[in-house]
Every structure is written in C-alpha cells, then in structure tokens.
Coordinates of C-alpha atoms in Angstrom, one line a residue:
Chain G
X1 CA -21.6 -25.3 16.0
X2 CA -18.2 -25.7 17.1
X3 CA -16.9 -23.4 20.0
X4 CA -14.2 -22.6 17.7
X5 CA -17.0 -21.0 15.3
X6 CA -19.0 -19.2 17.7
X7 CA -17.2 -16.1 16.7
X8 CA -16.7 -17.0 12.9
X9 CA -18.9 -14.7 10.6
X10 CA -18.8 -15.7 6.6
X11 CA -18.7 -12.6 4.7
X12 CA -21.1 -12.7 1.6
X13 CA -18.4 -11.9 -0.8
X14 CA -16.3 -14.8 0.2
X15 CA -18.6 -17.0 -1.6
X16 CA -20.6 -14.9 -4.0
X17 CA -21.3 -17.5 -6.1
X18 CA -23.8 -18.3 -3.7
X19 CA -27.4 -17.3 -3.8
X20 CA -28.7 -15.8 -0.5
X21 CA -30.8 -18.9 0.2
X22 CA -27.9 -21.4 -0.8
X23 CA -25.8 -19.4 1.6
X24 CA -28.3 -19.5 4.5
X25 CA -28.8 -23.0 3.5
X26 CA -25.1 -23.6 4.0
X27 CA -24.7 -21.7 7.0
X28 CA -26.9 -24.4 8.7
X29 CA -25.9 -27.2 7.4
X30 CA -22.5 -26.7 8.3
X31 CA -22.9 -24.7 11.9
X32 CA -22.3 -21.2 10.7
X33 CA -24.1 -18.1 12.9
X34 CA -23.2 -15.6 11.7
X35 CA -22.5 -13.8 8.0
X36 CA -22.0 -10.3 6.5
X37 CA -23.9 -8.9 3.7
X38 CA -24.0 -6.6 0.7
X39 CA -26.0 -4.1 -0.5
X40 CA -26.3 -5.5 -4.3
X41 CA -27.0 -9.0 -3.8
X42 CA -29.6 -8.0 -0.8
X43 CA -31.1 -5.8 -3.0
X44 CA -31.2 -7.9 -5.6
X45 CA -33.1 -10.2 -3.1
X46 CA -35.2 -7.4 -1.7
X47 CA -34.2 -6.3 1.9
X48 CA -37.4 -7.1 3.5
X49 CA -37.3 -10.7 1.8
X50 CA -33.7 -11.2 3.0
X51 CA -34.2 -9.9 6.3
X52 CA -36.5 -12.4 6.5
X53 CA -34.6 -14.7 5.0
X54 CA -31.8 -14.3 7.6
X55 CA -34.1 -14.2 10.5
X56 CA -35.6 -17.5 9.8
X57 CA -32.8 -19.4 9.2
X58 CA -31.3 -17.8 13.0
X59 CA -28.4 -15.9 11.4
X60 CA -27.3 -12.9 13.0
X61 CA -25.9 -10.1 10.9
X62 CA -22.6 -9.0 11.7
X63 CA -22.1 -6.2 9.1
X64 CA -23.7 -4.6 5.8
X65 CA -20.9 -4.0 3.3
X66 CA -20.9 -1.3 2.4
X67 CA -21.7 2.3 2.7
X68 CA -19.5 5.1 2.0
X69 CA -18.1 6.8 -1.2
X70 CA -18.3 10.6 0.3
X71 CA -15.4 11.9 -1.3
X72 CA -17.0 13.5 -4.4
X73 CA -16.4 17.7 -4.8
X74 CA -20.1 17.6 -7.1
X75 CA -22.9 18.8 -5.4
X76 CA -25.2 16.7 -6.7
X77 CA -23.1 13.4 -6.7
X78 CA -22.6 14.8 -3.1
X79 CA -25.9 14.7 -2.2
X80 CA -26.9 11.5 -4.1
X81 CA -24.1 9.8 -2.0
X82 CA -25.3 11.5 1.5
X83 CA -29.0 10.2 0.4
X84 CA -27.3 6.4 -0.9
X85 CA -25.6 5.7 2.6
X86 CA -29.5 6.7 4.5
X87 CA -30.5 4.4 2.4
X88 CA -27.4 1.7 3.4
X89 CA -28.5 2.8 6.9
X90 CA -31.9 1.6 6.1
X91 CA -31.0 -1.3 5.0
X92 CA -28.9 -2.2 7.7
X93 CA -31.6 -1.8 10.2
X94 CA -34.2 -3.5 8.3
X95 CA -31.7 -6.6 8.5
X96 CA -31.0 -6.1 12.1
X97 CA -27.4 -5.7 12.2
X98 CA -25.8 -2.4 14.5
X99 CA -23.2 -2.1 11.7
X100 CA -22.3 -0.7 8.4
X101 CA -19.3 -0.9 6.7
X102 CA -18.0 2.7 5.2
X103 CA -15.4 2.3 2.5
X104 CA -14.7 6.3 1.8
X105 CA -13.8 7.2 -1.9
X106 CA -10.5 7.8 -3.7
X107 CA -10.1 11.4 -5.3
X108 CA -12.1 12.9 -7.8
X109 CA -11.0 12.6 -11.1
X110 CA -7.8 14.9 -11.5
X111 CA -7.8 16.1 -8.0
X112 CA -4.9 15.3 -5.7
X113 CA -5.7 16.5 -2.7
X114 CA -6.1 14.0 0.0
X115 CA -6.7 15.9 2.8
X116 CA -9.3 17.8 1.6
X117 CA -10.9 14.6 0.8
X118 CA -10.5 13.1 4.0
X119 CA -11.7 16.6 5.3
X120 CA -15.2 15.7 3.2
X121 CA -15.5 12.4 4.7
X122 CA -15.8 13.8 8.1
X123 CA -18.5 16.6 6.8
X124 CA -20.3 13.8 5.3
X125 CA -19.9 11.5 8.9
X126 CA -21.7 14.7 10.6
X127 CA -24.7 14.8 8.7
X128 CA -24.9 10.4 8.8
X129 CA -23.5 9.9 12.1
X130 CA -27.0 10.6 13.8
X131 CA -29.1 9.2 11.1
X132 CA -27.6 6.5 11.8
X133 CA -27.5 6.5 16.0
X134 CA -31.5 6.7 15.2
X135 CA -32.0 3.5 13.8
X136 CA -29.5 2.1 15.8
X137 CA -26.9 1.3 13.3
X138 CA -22.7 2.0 14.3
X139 CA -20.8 3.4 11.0
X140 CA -17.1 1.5 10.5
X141 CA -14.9 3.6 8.8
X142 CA -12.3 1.1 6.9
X143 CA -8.8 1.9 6.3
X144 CA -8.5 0.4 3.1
X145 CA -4.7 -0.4 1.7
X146 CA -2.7 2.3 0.7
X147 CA -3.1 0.8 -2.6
X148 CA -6.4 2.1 -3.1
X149 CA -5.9 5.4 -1.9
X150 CA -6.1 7.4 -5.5
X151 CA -9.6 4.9 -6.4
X152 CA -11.7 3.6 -3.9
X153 CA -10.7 4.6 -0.6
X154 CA -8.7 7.8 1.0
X155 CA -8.2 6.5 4.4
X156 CA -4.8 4.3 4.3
X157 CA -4.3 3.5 7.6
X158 CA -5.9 2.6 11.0
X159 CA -4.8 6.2 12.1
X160 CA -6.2 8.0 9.5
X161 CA -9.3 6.1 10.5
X162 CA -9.6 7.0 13.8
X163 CA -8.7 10.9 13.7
X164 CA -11.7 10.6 11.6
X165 CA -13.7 8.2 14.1
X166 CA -13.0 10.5 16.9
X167 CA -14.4 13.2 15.8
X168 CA -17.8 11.8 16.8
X169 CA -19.1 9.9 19.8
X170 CA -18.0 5.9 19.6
X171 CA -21.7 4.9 19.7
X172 CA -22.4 6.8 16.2
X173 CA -18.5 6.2 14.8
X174 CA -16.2 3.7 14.9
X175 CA -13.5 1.6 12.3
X176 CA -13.1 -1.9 10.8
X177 CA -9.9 -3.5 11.4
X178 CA -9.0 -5.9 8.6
X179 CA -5.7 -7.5 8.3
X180 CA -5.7 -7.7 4.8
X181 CA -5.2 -3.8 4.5
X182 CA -2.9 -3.0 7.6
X183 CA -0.8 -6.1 8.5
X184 CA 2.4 -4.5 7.1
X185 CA 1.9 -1.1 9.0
X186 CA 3.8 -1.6 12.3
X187 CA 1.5 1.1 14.0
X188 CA -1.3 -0.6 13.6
X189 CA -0.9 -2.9 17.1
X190 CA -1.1 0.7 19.0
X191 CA -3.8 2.5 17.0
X192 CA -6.1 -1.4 17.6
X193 CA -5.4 -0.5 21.0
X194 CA -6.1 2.9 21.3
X195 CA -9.0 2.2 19.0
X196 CA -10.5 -0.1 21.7
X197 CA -9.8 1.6 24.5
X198 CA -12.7 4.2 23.5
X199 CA -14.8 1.2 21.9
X200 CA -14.2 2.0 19.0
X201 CA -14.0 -1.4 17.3
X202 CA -17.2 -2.1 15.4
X203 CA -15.9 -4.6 13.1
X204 CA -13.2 -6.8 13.0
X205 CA -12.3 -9.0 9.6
X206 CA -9.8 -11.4 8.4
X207 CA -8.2 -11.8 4.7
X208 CA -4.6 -13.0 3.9
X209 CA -2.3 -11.1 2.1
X210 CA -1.0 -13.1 -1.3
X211 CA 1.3 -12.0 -4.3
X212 CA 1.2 -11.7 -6.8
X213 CA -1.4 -9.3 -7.1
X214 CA -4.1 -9.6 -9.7
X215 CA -4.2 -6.8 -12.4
X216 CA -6.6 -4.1 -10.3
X217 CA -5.7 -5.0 -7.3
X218 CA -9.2 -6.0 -6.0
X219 CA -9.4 -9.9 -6.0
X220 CA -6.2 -11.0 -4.7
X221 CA -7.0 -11.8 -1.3
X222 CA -5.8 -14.5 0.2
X223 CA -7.9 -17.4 1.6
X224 CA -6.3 -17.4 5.4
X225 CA -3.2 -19.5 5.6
X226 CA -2.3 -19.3 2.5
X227 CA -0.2 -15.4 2.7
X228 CA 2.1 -13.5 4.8
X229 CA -0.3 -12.5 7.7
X230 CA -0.3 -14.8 11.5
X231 CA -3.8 -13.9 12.0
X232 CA -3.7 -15.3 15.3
X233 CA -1.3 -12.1 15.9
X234 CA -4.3 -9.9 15.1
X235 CA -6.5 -11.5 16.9
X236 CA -4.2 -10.9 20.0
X237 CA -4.4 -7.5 19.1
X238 CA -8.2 -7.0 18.9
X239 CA -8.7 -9.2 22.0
X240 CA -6.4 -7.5 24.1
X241 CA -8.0 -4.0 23.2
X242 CA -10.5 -5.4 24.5
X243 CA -12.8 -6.8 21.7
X244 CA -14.7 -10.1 21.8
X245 CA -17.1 -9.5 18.8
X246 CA -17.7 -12.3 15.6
X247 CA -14.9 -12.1 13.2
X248 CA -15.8 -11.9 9.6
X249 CA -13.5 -13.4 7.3
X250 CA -14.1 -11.4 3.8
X251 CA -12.0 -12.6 0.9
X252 CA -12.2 -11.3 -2.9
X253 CA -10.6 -13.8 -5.2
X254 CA -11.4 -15.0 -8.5
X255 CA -9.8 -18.7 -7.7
X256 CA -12.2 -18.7 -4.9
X257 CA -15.7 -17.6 -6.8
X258 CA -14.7 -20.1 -9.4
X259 CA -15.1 -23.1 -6.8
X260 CA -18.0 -24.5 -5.4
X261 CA -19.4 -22.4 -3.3
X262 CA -20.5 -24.5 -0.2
X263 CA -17.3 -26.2 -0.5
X264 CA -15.6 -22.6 -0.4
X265 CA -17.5 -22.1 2.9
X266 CA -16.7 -25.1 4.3
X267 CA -13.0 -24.6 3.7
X268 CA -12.7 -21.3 4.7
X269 CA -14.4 -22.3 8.2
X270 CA -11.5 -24.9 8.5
X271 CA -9.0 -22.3 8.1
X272 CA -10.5 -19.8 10.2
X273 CA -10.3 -22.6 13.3
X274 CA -6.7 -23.6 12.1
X275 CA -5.5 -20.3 12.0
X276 CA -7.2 -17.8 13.9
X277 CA -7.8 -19.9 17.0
Chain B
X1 CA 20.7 23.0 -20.4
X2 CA 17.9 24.9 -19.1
X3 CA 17.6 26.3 -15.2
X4 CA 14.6 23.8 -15.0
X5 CA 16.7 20.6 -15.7
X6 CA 19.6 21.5 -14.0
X7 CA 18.9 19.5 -10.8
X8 CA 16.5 16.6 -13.3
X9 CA 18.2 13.1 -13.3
X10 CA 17.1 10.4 -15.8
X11 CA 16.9 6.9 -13.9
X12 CA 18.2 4.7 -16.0
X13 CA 15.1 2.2 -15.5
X14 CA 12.7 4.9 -16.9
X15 CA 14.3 4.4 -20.7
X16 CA 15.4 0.8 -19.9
X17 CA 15.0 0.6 -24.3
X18 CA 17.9 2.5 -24.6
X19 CA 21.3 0.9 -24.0
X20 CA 24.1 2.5 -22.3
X21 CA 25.8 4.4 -25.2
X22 CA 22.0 5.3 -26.3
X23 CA 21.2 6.8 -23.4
X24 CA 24.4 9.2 -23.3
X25 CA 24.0 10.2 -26.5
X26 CA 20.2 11.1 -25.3
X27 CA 21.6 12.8 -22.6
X28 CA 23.7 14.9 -24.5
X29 CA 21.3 16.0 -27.1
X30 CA 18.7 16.7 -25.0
X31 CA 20.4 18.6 -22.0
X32 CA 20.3 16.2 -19.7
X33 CA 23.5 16.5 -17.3
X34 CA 22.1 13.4 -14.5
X35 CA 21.5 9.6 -14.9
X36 CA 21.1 7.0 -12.0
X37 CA 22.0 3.7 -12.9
X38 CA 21.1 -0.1 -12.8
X39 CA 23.5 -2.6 -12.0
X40 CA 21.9 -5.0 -14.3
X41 CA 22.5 -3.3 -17.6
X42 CA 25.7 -1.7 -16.4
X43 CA 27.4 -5.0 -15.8
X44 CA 26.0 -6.2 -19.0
X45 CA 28.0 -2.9 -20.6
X46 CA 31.1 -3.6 -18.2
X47 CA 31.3 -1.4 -14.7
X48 CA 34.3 0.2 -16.0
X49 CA 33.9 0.4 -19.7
X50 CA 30.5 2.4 -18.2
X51 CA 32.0 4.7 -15.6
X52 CA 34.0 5.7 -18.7
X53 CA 31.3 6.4 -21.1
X54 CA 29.7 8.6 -18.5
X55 CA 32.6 9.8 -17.8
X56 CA 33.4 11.1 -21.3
X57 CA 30.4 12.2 -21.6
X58 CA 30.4 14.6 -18.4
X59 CA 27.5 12.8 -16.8
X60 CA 26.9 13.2 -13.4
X61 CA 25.9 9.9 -12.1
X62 CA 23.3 10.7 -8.9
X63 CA 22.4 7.3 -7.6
X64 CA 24.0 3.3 -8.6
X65 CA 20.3 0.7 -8.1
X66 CA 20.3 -1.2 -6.2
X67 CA 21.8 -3.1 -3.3
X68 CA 19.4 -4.7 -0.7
X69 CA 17.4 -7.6 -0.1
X70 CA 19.3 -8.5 3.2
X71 CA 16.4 -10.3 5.1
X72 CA 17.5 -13.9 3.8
X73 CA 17.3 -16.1 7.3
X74 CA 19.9 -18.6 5.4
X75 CA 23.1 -18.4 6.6
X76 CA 24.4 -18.8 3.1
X77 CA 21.7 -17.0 1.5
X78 CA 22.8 -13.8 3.7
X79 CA 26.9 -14.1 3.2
X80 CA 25.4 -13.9 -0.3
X81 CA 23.2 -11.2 0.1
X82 CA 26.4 -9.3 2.3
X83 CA 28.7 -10.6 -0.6
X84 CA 26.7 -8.8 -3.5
X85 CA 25.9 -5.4 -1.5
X86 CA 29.8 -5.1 -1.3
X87 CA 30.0 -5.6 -4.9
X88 CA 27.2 -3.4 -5.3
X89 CA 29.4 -0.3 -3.2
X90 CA 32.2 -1.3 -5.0
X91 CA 30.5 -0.4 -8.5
X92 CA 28.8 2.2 -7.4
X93 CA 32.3 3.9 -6.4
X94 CA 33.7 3.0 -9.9
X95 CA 30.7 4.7 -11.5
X96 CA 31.2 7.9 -9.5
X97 CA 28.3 7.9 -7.3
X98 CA 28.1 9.0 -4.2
X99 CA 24.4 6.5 -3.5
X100 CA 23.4 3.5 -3.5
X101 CA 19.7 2.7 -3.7
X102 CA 18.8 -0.3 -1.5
X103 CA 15.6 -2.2 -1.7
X104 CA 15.9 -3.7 1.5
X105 CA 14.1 -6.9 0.5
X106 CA 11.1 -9.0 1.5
X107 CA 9.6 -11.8 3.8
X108 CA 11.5 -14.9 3.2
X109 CA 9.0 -17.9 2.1
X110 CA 6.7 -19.4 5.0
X111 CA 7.8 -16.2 7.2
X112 CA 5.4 -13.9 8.3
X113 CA 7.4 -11.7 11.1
X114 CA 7.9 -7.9 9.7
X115 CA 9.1 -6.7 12.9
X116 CA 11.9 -9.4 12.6
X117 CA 12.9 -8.7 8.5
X118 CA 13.6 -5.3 9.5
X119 CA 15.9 -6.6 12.3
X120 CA 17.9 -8.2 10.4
X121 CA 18.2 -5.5 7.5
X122 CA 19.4 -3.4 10.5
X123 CA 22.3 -6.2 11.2
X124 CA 23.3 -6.4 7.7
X125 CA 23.7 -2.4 7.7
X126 CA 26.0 -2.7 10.4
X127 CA 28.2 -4.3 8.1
X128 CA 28.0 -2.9 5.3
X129 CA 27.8 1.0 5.9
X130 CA 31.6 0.9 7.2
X131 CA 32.2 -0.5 4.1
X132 CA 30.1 1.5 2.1
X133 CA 31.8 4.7 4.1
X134 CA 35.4 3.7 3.2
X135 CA 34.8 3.7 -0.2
X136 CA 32.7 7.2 -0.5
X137 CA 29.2 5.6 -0.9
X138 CA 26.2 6.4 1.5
X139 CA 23.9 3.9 1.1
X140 CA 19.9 5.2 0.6
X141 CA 17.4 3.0 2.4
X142 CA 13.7 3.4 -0.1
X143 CA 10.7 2.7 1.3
X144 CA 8.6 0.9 -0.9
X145 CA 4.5 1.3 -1.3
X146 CA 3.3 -1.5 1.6
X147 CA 2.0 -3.6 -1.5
X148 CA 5.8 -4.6 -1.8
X149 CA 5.8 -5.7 1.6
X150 CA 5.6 -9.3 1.5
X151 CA 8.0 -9.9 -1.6
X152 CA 10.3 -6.8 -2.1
X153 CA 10.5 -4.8 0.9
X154 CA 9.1 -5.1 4.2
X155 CA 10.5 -1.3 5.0
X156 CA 7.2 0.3 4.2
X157 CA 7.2 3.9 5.2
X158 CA 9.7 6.5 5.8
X159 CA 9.4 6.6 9.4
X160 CA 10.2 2.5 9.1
X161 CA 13.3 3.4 6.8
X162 CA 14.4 6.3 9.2
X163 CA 14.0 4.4 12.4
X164 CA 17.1 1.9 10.6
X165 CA 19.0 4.5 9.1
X166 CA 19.0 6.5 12.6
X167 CA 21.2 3.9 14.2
X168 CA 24.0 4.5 11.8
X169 CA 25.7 8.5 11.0
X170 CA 23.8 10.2 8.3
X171 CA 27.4 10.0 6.2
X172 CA 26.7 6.7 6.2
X173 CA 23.0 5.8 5.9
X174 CA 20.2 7.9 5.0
X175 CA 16.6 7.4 2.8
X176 CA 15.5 7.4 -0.3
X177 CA 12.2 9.7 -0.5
X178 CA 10.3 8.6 -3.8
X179 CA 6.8 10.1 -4.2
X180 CA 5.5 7.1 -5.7
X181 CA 6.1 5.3 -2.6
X182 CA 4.8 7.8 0.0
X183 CA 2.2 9.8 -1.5
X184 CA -0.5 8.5 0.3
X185 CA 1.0 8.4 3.9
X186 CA -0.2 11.5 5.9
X187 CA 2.7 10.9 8.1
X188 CA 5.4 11.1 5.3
X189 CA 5.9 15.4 5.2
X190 CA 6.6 15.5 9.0
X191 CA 9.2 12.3 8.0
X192 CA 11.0 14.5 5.5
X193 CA 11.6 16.6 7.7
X194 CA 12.9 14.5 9.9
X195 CA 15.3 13.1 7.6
X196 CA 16.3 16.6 6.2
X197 CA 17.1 17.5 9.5
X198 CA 19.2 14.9 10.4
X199 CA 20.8 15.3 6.3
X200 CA 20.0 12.0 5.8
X201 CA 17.6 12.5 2.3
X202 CA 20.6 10.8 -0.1
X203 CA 17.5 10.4 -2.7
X204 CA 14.5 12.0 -4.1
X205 CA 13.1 10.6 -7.2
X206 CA 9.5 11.0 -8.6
X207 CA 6.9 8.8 -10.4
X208 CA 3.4 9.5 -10.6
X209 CA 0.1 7.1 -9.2
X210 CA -1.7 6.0 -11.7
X211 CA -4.6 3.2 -12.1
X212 CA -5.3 0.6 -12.5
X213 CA -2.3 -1.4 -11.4
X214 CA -1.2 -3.8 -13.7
X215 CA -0.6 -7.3 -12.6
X216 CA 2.3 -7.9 -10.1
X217 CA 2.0 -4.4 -9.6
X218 CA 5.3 -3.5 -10.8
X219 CA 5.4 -1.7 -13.8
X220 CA 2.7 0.6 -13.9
X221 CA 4.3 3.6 -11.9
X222 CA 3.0 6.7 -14.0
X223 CA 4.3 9.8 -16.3
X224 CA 5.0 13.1 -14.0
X225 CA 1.6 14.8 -14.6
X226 CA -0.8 11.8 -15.2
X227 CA -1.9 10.4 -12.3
X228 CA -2.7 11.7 -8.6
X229 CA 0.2 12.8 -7.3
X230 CA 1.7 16.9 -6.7
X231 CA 4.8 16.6 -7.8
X232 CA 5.6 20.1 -6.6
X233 CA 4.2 19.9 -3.2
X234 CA 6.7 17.2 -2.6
X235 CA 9.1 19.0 -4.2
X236 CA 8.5 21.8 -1.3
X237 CA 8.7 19.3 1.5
X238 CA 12.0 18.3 0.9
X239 CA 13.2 21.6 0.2
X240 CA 11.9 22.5 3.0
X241 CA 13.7 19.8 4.6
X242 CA 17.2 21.7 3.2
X243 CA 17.4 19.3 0.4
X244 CA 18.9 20.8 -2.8
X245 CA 20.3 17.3 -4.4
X246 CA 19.5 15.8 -8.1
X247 CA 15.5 14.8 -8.5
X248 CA 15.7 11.4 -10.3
X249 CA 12.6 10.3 -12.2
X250 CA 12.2 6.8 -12.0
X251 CA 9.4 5.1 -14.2
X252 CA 8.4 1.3 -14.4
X253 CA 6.2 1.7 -17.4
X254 CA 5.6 -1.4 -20.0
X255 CA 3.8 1.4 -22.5
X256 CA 6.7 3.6 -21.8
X257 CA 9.3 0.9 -22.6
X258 CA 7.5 0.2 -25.8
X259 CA 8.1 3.3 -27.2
X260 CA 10.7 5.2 -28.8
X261 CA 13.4 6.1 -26.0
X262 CA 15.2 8.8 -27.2
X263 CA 11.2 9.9 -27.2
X264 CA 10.3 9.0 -23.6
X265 CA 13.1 11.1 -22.1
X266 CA 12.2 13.8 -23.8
X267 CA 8.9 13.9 -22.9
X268 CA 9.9 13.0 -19.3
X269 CA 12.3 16.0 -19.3
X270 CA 9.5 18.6 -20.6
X271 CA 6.9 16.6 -17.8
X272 CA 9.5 17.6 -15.2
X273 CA 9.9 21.3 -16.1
X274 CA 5.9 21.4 -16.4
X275 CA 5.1 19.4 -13.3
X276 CA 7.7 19.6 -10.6
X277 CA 8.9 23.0 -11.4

C-alpha cells in the first residue's frame, strides 16, 4: 500500500455492485486497508461470516453505515428503532469496528416540528449511548444536507450535530464530518474545530458535490475531483482539529454503480491520492 | 378584498401560464391587490407597456426578480453582470417597485472558493446600491437552500446574506427571507431578527418543502400547506422582527404550471388565508 493510502478507507456503497468477497478481493489486490460497511449487504452476508470475512483478508473496519432513524413520535416504531440501532451496535462489534454511523430521521409524516425531533434524537442517544460504550462502539451523529432535513435526516449542519453530541461524554457520542453535506456552510471550519478539540471526531468522509442533482436527491454524489469541493481544504480542517483517523470516501451515484466495480475502486483510490493528499 | 389577502402578493413565477394581461385580470377578479414580477416575461410584454397595465389596474407591484449573479471572475463577464443589474434597477423603478430580488449567483466553472464568490458579490454591491438608491430601489439579497450553492447562489443562509447586506445602509441593501430557503436552519429565527432590527427584511415570500425533489431541484418548491413547513410560525418571526410588508408566494411547480392559472392563484390565495393566517 501506498503511504498515500494508509489512511484511505473505501466505503461499501461506493462500489455496491460488488459482492463482499469481490470487494475484499479488491481491497488486496490493489493495497486498500481499510473499508466501511453496511448493515444490508453485511446482513445479507451474515455478520459472523463477514466479520470473518474482513478479518481474514486484514481489513480493518472504519465504520458501519448506518444506525439511526429515531425521530419517529409512534411508540412502537419508537421502540422498534431503539431495539434496530442495539442491533446496528451489535453488529458493529461483532465486525470489530469502534464506530457506527447515525443518520437521524426527517419528520414524521405531517409533522413540522424540527426541534422536537431533534429533541427525540437526543432521548433516543440517552438510552443507546451506553449500550453502545459496552461493547465498545462510538455513535457518529451525521449532519446530513439540509436537503434532507424534511426525509431522512433532521440534523442540517455540523452544529446541530454537536449540541446534540455534547450532550453525552465524547467516548459514547461523537459526529461524522462529510464534505458532501457541509462544504457550502462557512461555519463548518469552526464547529470541525471545536468538534476536535473535545474528540469528538469519529468519522471523517469524503464525497464531491456535482449538479445537477438527480431526481431524489440521493445518488448524485460526486466521484472526488469531479465537483465544487477542494477536499484537501477539509482535510486541513480535520487535521488541524486535530484528527489523523482513515478517511472514508462514500459516494452514491448511479454512473458509478453502473461501472465495473473493481475498476470503480481503483479510480476512486487515484482520486483520493490526487486530491485529498 | 378580504382582511386575509390584504398583505398576500402573487409572484409572478407561481402562475408563470398566465401572461401579463391574464394575470391582472386574475388579479382583479380574485381580490388580489399584489404581484411581484419577472423580468423575463415583463420585457417580453415591454417594461413600460407593463408598468402601465399594472398600473391601470391599481396593482401594487411588491418585488421586480431578479438582479444578481455577480460572482463572474471575467472581467467582461462582470461589466456584464454590473451592466444588466443596472438595467435590472432601472425596470424595477419603471414598474413601481420599491425591490429588487437578487440571486446573487454561483461558483464560476473549475472554482471551488465560497468564501471568495461572496467577496466579490460584496464588491459588485458597492456599485450598484448607490445606483439602486438614486433611483428608489433597495435591492433584496435571497438566500438560497445550500443545494443552490454551487450553480445559483453561493449566499446560503441569512446570516451569509446579512453579513453582505450589513456593510451597506439598510435603505440600500437588505434580505430576502423566503421560508422555502430557510426552514431547516435552526439559526434562521434569531437572523430575522437581526435583520428586522436593523429594517433590513425588503422581502418575505413563502413556498412550502415538499419531496421528493425533482431533478435539478428547481421546480418542485410546494403548495402553502402540503409539505413541512409552518407557514405561520414564520410568519410570527418576522413580525416579530417589526415586519408588516407584502408576503409574496413564490412557487416553482411543473404540476402547478400545467394547470389552469386563473385556477392556481386561486387556490394559492385560499392556501394563504388557511395556512399563513
């Protein structure tokens, strides 16, 4: 592996059109450590089976993508999502990584109350935030783009993330910082900064930002390079704050599943070294 | 004209099936006493042959959209851009308005510094506010939703639109508050008043959030009352703020453009009265 890959981490989603052993197969052959996972496909696979999997092959685990979703006013779709992210938790420990991803819900369907929402996330944090602390596994709370707050994900911004962070010890609680979601918010420099101060960073990620965007919104982002976003910039910022973790590039794009997948992988570590170091 | 429409605008955009002399018939019939206007479809009509009919019709014209996109690195490209916003002041003081709209623009091709954009939109103000203020036009900077950022607007949030406009007298720059922008920003009450206080809220128009986004992401801004946002709670916050002015509802709709427009305003005047009243 290049020094210029030691910190690379290939998101699973990047390359979905990869099976877990052709993407641990690929991993080797072309000198990538490191890769984030997903619940679905790793189920699919059986945890146990892809732990293994993962282990074997000398991969380390930088993230599993994604719990979350603990917005809902329902009790029982309350407690079915409190009882789903132990399970996330689970998972996360079974395949050795200390972190899980949280993308936090939208609104209800007809509600329009955001901070009421946001208010739930935190109850929910309280009763996972030591679950997870006992079996070792760090919750990232991701600020998602404002242009999912109504859908998939309350918490817009890096700030919003960390008043929510905060709340509990930085062992138990921290955030994901991907560019993809707050390169156009010129507060998010200070709140990377004050987010690693308290060490608070648990997961840093990489995306570019390309228009126009598909119908949905969700598989538009760009392969690094190729949008608006100098993620060498962003990597200043996370570095000065303070952070020296992998750095997982996570891209959801339709061009990109439609490729080879190993060749998709292969590219995408070529960008990474050409524009993030 | 009922109490609940007195202070309702129709933006011009929302009915964009109408023409000119449709849409002040409309008016009339329906009690509508407010319109803010394109430039597109008013030169098409003639600027002065329009102020007229407005005129004649006793139609109160609340905003002229829109000026902007001044963050062309060009030299040519910006005399242009400084060029057109003149014209644009010049129109909007033929039509009777007191405010024009500006989008302030996006990153020009290959760039991928924000922080620089908004420098420049704050050198192009410099010129044209004097301009703007000799001929009775404040000009209204509009924060667009950060998924505008790279291609329309890289003035993201209301704080980003006040920290320009606060370099220049609120006679002669102020903000455009639109819900369908700022709805999801935590921060964006707290701005409002900020802006109030300083009388610098020129605009407030509403749309609703709706999903999912349609492709581009332009034209799927939703009916008053059908998505997620509290049209009355923003309503409050710039009242609160001292702001009495015209509430323009501004819709970029393909399924409200394919139907009947005499229709669509009226069902946008009785979603006002029911949503934001």
């Amino acid at each position: 592996m290049s020094d210029d890959l030691s910190r690379f981490s290939i998101n699973q989603m990047t390359v979905r059109q990869l099976t877990l052993p052709e993407l641990t197969a690929a991993c080797r052959d072309l000198g990538v450590g490191s890769v984030g996972l997903w619940r679905a496909p790793v189920q699919e696979y059986g945890v146990e089976a892809a732990a293994k999997l993962v282990r074997d092959a000398g991969l380390r685990v930088t993230t599993l993508c994604r719990g979350g979703f603990l917005t809902a006013t329902d009790p029982d779709a309350r407690r079915e999502a409190l009882a789903d992210n132990r399970r996330a938790v689970d998972e996360a420990a079974t395949l050795g990584t200390d972190t899980l991803v949280l993308v936090s819900g939208g609104l209800p369907p007809g509600d329009k109350d955001l901070p009421a929402a946001r208010e739930r996330i935190a109850d929910a944090l309280a009763e996972l935030a030591p679950y997870a602390e006992a079996h070792g596994v760090r919750l990232a709370i991701e600020a998602l783009h404002p242009m999912y707050a109504s859908d998939r994900c309350v918490v817009s911004t890096l700030a919003q993330a960390l008043d929510l962070a905060e709340r509990f010890p930085a062992h138990q609680v921290g955030v994901t910082v991907d560019t993809y979601h707050i390169w156009w918010d010129d507060r998010a420099p200070e709140q990377i900064a004050r987010a690693g101060a308290d060490g608070r960073i648990h997961s840093f990620q990489l995306a570019d930002w390309t228009t126009p965007l598909p119908e949905g919104v969700l598989n538009g982002r760009g392969q690094l390079g190729d949008g608006s976003i100098d993620m060498r910039e962003w990597r200043g910022y996370v570095e000065a704050a303070g952070y020296t973790g992998p750095i997982e590039v996570e891209l959801f794009n339709e061009a990109l599943w439609a490729r080879d997948g190993r060749e998709v992988l292969a590219e995408t570590a070529r960008r990474f070294v050409a524009h993030a170091f």
